[in-house]
Short mmCIF file of C-alpha atoms and ligand atoms in Angstrom, two decimals:
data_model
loop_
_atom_site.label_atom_id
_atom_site.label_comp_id
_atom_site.label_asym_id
_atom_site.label_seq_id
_atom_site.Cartn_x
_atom_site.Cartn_y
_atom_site.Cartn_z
CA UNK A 15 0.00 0.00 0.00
CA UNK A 16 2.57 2.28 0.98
CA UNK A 17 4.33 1.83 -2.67
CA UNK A 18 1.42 2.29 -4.17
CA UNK A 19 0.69 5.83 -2.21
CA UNK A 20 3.99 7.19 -3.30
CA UNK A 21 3.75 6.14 -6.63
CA UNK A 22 0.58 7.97 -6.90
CA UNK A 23 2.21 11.14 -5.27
CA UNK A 24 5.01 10.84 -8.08
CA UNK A 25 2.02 10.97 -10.67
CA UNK A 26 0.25 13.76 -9.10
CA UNK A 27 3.04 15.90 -8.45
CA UNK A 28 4.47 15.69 -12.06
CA UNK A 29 1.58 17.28 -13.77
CA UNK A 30 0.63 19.87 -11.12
CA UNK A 31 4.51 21.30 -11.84
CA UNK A 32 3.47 20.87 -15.41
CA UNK A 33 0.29 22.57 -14.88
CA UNK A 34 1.94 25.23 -12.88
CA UNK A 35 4.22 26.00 -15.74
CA UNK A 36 1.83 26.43 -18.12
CA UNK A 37 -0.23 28.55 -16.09
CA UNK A 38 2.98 30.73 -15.69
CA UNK A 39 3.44 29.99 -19.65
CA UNK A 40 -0.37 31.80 -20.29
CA UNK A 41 0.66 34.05 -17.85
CA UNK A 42 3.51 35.77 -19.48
CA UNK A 43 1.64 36.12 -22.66
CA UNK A 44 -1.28 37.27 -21.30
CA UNK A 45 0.76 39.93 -19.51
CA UNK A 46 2.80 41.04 -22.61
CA UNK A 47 -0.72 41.49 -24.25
CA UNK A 48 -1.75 43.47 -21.17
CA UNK A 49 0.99 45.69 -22.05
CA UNK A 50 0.20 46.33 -25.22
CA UNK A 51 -3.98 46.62 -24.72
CA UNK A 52 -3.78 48.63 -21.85
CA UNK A 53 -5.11 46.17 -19.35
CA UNK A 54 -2.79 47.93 -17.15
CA UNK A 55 -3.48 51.02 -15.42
CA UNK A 56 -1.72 53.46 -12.66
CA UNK A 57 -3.29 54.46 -9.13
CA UNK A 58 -1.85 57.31 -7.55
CA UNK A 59 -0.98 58.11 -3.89
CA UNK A 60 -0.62 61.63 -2.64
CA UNK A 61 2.79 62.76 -1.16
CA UNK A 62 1.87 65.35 1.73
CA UNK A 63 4.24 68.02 2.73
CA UNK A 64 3.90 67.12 6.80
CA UNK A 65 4.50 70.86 7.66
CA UNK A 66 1.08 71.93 5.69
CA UNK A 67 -0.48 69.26 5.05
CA UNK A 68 -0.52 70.43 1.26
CA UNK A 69 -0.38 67.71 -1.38
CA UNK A 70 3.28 67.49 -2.82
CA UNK A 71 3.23 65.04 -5.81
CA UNK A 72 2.04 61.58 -6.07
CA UNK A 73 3.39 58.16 -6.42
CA UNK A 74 2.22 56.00 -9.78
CA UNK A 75 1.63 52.43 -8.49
CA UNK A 76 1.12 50.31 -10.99
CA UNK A 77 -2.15 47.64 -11.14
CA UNK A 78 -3.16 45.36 -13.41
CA UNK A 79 -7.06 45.17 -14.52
CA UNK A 80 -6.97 41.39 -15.25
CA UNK A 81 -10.18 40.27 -17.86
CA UNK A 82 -11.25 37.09 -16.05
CA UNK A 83 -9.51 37.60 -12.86
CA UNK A 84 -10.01 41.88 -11.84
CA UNK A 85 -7.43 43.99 -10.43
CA UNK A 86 -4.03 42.76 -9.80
CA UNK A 87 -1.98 44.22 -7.43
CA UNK A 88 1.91 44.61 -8.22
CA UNK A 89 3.08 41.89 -6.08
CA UNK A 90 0.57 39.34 -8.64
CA UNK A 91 2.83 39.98 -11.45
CA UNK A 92 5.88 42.26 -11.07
CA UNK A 93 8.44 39.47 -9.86
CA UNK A 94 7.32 37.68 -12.96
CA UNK A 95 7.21 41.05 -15.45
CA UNK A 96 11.22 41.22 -13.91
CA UNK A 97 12.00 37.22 -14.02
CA UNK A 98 11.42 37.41 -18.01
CA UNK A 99 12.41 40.93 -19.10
CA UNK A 100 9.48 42.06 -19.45
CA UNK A 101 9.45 45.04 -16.79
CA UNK A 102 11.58 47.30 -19.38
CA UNK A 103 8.32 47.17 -21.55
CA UNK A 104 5.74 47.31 -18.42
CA UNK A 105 8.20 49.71 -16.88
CA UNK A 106 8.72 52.06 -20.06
CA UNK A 107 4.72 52.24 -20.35
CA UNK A 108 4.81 53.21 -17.01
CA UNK A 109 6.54 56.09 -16.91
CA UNK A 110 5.25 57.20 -20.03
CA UNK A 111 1.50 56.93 -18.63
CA UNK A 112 2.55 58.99 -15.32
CA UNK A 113 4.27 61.31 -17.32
CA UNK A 114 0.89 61.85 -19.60
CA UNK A 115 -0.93 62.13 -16.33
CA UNK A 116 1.45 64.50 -15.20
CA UNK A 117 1.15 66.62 -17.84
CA UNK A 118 -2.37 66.71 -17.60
CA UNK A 119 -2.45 68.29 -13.89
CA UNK A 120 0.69 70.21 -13.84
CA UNK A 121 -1.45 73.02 -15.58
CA UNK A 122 -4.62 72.40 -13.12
CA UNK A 123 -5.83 73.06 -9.68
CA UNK A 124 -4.13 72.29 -6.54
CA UNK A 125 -0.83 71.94 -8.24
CA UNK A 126 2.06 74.18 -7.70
CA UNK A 127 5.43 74.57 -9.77
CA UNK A 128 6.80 71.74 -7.33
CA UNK A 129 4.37 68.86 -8.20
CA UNK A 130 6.13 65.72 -8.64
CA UNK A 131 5.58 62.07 -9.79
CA UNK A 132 7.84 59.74 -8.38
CA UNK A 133 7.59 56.40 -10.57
CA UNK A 134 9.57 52.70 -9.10
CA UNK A 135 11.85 51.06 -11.20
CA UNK A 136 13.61 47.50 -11.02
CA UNK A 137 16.49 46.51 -10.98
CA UNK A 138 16.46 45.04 -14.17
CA UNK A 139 15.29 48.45 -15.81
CA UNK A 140 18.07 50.32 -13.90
CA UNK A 141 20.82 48.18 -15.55
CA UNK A 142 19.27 48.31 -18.88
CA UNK A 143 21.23 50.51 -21.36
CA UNK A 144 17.86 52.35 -22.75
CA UNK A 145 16.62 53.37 -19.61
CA UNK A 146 18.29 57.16 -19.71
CA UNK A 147 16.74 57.13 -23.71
CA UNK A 148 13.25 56.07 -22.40
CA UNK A 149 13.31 58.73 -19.49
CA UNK A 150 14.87 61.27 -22.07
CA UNK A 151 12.44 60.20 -24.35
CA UNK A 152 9.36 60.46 -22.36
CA UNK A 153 10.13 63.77 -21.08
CA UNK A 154 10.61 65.44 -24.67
CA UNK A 155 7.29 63.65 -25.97
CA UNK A 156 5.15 65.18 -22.69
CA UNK A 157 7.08 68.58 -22.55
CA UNK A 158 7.31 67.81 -18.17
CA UNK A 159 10.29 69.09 -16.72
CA UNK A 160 12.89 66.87 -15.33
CA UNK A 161 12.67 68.29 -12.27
CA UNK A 162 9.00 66.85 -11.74
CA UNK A 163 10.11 63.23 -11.97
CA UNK A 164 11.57 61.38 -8.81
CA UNK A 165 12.60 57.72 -9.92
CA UNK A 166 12.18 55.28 -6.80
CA UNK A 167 14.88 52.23 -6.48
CA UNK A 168 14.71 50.01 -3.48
CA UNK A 169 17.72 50.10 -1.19
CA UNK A 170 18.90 46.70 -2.19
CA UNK A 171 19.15 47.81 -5.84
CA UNK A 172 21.37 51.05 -5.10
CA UNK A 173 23.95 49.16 -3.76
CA UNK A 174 24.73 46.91 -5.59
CA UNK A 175 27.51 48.86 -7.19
CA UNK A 176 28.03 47.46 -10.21
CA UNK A 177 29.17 49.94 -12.93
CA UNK A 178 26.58 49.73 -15.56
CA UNK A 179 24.26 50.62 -11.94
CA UNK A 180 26.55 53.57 -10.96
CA UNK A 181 26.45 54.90 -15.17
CA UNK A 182 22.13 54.37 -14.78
CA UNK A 183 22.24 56.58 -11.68
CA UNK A 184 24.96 59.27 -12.89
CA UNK A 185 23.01 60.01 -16.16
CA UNK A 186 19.60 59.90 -14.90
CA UNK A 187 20.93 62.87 -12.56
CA UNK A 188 22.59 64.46 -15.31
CA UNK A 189 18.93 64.78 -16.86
CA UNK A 190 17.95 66.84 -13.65
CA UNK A 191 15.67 63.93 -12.07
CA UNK A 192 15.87 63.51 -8.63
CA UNK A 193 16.62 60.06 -6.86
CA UNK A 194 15.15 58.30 -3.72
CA UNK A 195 15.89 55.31 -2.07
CA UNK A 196 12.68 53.62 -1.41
CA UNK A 197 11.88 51.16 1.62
CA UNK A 198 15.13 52.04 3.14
CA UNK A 199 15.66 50.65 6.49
CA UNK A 200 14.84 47.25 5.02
CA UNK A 201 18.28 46.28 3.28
CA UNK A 202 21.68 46.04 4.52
CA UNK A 203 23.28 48.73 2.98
CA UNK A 204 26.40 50.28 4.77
CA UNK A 205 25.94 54.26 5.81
CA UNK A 206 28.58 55.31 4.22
CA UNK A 207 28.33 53.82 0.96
CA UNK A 208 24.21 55.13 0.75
CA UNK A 209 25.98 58.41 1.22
CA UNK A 210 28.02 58.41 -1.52
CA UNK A 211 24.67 57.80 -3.79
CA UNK A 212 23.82 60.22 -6.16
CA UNK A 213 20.49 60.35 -4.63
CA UNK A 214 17.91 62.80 -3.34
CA UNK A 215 15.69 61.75 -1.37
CA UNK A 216 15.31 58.57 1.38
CA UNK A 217 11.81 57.23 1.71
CA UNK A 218 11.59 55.65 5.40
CA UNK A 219 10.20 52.30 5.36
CA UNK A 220 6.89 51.13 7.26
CA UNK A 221 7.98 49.15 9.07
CA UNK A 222 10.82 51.84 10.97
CA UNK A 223 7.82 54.41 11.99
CA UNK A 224 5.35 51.47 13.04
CA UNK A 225 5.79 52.26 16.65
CA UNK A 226 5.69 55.48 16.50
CA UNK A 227 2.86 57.53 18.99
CA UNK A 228 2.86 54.90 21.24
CA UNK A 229 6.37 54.72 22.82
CA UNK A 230 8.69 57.01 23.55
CA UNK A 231 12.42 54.62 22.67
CA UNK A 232 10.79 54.49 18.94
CA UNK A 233 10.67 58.25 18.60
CA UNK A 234 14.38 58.37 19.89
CA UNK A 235 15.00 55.78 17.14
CA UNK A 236 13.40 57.37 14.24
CA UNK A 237 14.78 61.19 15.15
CA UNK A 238 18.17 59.24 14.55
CA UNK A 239 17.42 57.57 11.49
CA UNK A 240 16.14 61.07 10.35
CA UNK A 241 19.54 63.15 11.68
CA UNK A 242 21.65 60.54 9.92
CA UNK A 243 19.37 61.31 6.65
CA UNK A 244 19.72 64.80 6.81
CA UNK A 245 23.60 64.50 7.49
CA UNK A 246 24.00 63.04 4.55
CA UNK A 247 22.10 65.96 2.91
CA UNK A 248 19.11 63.63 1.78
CA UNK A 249 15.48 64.95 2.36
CA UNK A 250 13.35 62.30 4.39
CA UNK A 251 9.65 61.29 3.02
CA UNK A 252 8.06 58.97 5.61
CA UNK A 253 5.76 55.91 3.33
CA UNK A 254 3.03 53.94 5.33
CA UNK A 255 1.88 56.52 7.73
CA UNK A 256 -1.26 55.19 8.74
CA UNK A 257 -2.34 57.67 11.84
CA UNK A 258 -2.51 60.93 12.70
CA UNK A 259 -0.24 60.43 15.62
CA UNK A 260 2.21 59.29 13.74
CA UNK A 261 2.00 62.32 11.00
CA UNK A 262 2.09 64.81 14.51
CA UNK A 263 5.32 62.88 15.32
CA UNK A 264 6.89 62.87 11.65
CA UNK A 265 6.57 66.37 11.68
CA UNK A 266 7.46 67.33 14.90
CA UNK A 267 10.89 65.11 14.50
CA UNK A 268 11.65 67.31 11.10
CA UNK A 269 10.84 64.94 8.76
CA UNK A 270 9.50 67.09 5.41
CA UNK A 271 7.31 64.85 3.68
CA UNK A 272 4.59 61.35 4.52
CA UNK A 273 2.58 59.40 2.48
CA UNK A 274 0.11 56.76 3.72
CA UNK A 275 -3.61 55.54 3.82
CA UNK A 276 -3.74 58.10 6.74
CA UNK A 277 -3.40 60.66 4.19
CA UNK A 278 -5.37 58.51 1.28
CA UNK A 279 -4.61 55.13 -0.80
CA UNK A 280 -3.68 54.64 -4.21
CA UNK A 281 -6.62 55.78 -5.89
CA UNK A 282 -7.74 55.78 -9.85
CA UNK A 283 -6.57 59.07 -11.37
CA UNK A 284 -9.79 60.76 -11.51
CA UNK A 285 -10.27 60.38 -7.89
CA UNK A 286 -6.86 62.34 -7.24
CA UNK A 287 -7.88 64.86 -9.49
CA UNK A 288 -10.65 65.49 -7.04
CA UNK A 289 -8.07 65.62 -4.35
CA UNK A 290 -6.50 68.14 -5.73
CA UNK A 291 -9.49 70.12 -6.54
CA UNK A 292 -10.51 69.73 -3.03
CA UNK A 293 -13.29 68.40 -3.37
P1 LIG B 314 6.43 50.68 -2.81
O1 LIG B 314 6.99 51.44 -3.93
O2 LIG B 314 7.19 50.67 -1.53
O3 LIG B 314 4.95 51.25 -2.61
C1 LIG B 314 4.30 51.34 -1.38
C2 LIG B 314 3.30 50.23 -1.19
O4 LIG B 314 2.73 50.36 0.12
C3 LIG B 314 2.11 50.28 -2.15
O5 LIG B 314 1.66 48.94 -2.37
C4 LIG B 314 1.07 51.05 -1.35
O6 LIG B 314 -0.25 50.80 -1.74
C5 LIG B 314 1.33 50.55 0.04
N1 LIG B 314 0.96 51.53 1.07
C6 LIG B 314 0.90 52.88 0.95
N2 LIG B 314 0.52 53.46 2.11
C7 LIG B 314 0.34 52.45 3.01
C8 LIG B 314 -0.06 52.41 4.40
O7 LIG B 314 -0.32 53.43 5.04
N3 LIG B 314 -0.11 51.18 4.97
C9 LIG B 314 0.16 50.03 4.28
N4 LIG B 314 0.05 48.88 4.92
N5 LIG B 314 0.54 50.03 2.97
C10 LIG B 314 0.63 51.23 2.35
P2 LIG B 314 1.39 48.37 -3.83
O8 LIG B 314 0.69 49.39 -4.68
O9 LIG B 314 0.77 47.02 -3.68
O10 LIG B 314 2.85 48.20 -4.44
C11 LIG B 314 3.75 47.27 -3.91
C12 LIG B 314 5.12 47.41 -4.52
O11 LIG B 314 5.10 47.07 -5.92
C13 LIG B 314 5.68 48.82 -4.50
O12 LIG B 314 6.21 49.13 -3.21
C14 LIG B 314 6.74 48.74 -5.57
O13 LIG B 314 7.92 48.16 -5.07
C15 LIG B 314 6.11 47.77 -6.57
N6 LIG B 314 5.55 48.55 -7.70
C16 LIG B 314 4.37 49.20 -7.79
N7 LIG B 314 4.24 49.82 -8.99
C17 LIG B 314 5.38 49.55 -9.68
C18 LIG B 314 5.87 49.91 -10.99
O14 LIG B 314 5.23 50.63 -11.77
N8 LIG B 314 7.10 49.41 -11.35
C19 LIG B 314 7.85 48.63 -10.51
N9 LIG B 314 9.04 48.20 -10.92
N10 LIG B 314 7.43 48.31 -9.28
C20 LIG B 314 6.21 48.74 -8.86
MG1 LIG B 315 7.78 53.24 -4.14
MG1 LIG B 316 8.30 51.56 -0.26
MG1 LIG B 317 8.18 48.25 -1.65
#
């Protein structure tokens, strides 16, 4: 009996690995078609200025309005978009669509010379070789200044040092975009090599101001993590602020900008156009 069983086991688990690589076969077809039907489409997350309380810019998070199975979140299909190359397409039509959106509300309501979209990339877009020409490209085609965009790379990605990295960073700069380090606090990067990043801005992870409001050692913590952001001449945003406390405390501790649901989700672009209308 107890051949049998594991014979059968054998059987069953052969085809569900098949199974599960065709699904992932249909999967990266159906995505590459996504692409080019716009299935996909961007949400957008206001950026608050903590001091005012105005609305700064916005972040373009990417979602996926699957046909049979509804909206995807990022998580659903980015590792795979990066796995098999295709991020530089999904990525490319990403910026361009914030850009267009950009574009569209620089000139409107509720949005002041300082606006800016900050858009993630990968780390396979970062060492591509066309990323500066799609940037470059996307900018001339909209007519938005350079100084609008703010490209997000996660912390792991900065330092990874490789040269083709350190070129990607150096001439996205030279275009006049600005640079953050998103989810920082997450990897393992050494202080003194994030300071010699060409970059901006450091977005503070989560899971760093969680505590905050509610004990007085995570306060001490987070003022330092803020001083050593400032020392190296890097402005702090604050992502995942999810309380009013904790925007108070942000604030208080010098920390310029926050984003979180506290604040207001991702939300369809029509929606933040009423945001900024104030409506
Ligand atoms: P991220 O860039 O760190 O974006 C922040 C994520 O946290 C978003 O999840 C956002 O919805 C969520 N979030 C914002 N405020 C709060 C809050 O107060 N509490 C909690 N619990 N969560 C909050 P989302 O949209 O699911 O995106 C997940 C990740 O997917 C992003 O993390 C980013 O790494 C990646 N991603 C999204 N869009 C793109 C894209 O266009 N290209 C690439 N390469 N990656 C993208
Ligand atoms: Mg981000
Ligand atoms: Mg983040
Ligand atoms: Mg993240």
């Amino acid at each position: 009996a107890a051949k049998a069983e594991h014979r059968s086991s054998v059987k069953v688990f052969e085809p569900a690995l098949l199974y599960a690589r065709r699904l992932q076969g249909l999967m990266i077809s159906e995505l590459r078609e996504a692409i080019r039907t716009d299935q996909l489409v961007l949400h957008f997350q206001p950026v608050v200025e903590l001091k005012s309380g105005r609305v700064e810019g916005a972040e373009a998070l990417v979602r996926w309005n699957h046909p049979d199975r509804g909206l995807l979140m990022p998580d659903a299909f980015i590792p795979l978009a990066e796995e098999t190359g295709i991020i530089i397409d999904l990525g490319y039509w990403v910026l361009r669509q914030a850009m267009r959106q950009l574009r569209l509300w620089q000139d409107g309501p509720g949005v002041d010379e300082n606006f800016s979209m900050r858009v993630n990339i990968s780390t396979t877009e970062l060492q591509s070789l066309e990323l500066i020409e799609h940037v470059r490209e996307v900018l001339a085609e909209t007519g938005v200044e350079a100084s609008r965009l703010v490209i997000e790379l996660t912390e792991s990605m900065a330092v990874n040092g490789s040269d083709i990295d350190r070129y990607s960073l150096t001439g996205l700069r030279r275009l006049g975009i600005r640079l953050e380090i998103d989810d920082f606090g997450t990897g393992y990067s050494s202080i003194s090599y994030l300071r010699s990043l060409p970059v901006n801005v450091v977005k503070i992870d989560r899971s760093l101001i969680q505590g905050l409001g509610t004990d007085d050692k995570e306060r001490e913590f987070v003022a330092a993590v803020l001083q050593l952001i400032h020392a190296c001449g890097m402005q702090a945003v604050a992502e995942g602020i999810e309380t009013a406390e904790q925007a108070a405390e942000l604030g208080r501790l010098g920390c310029a900008s926050g984003q979180g649901y506290h604040f207001g989700r991702p939300m369809p672009p029509e929606q933040f156009a009423e945001l900024l209308r104030g409506t």
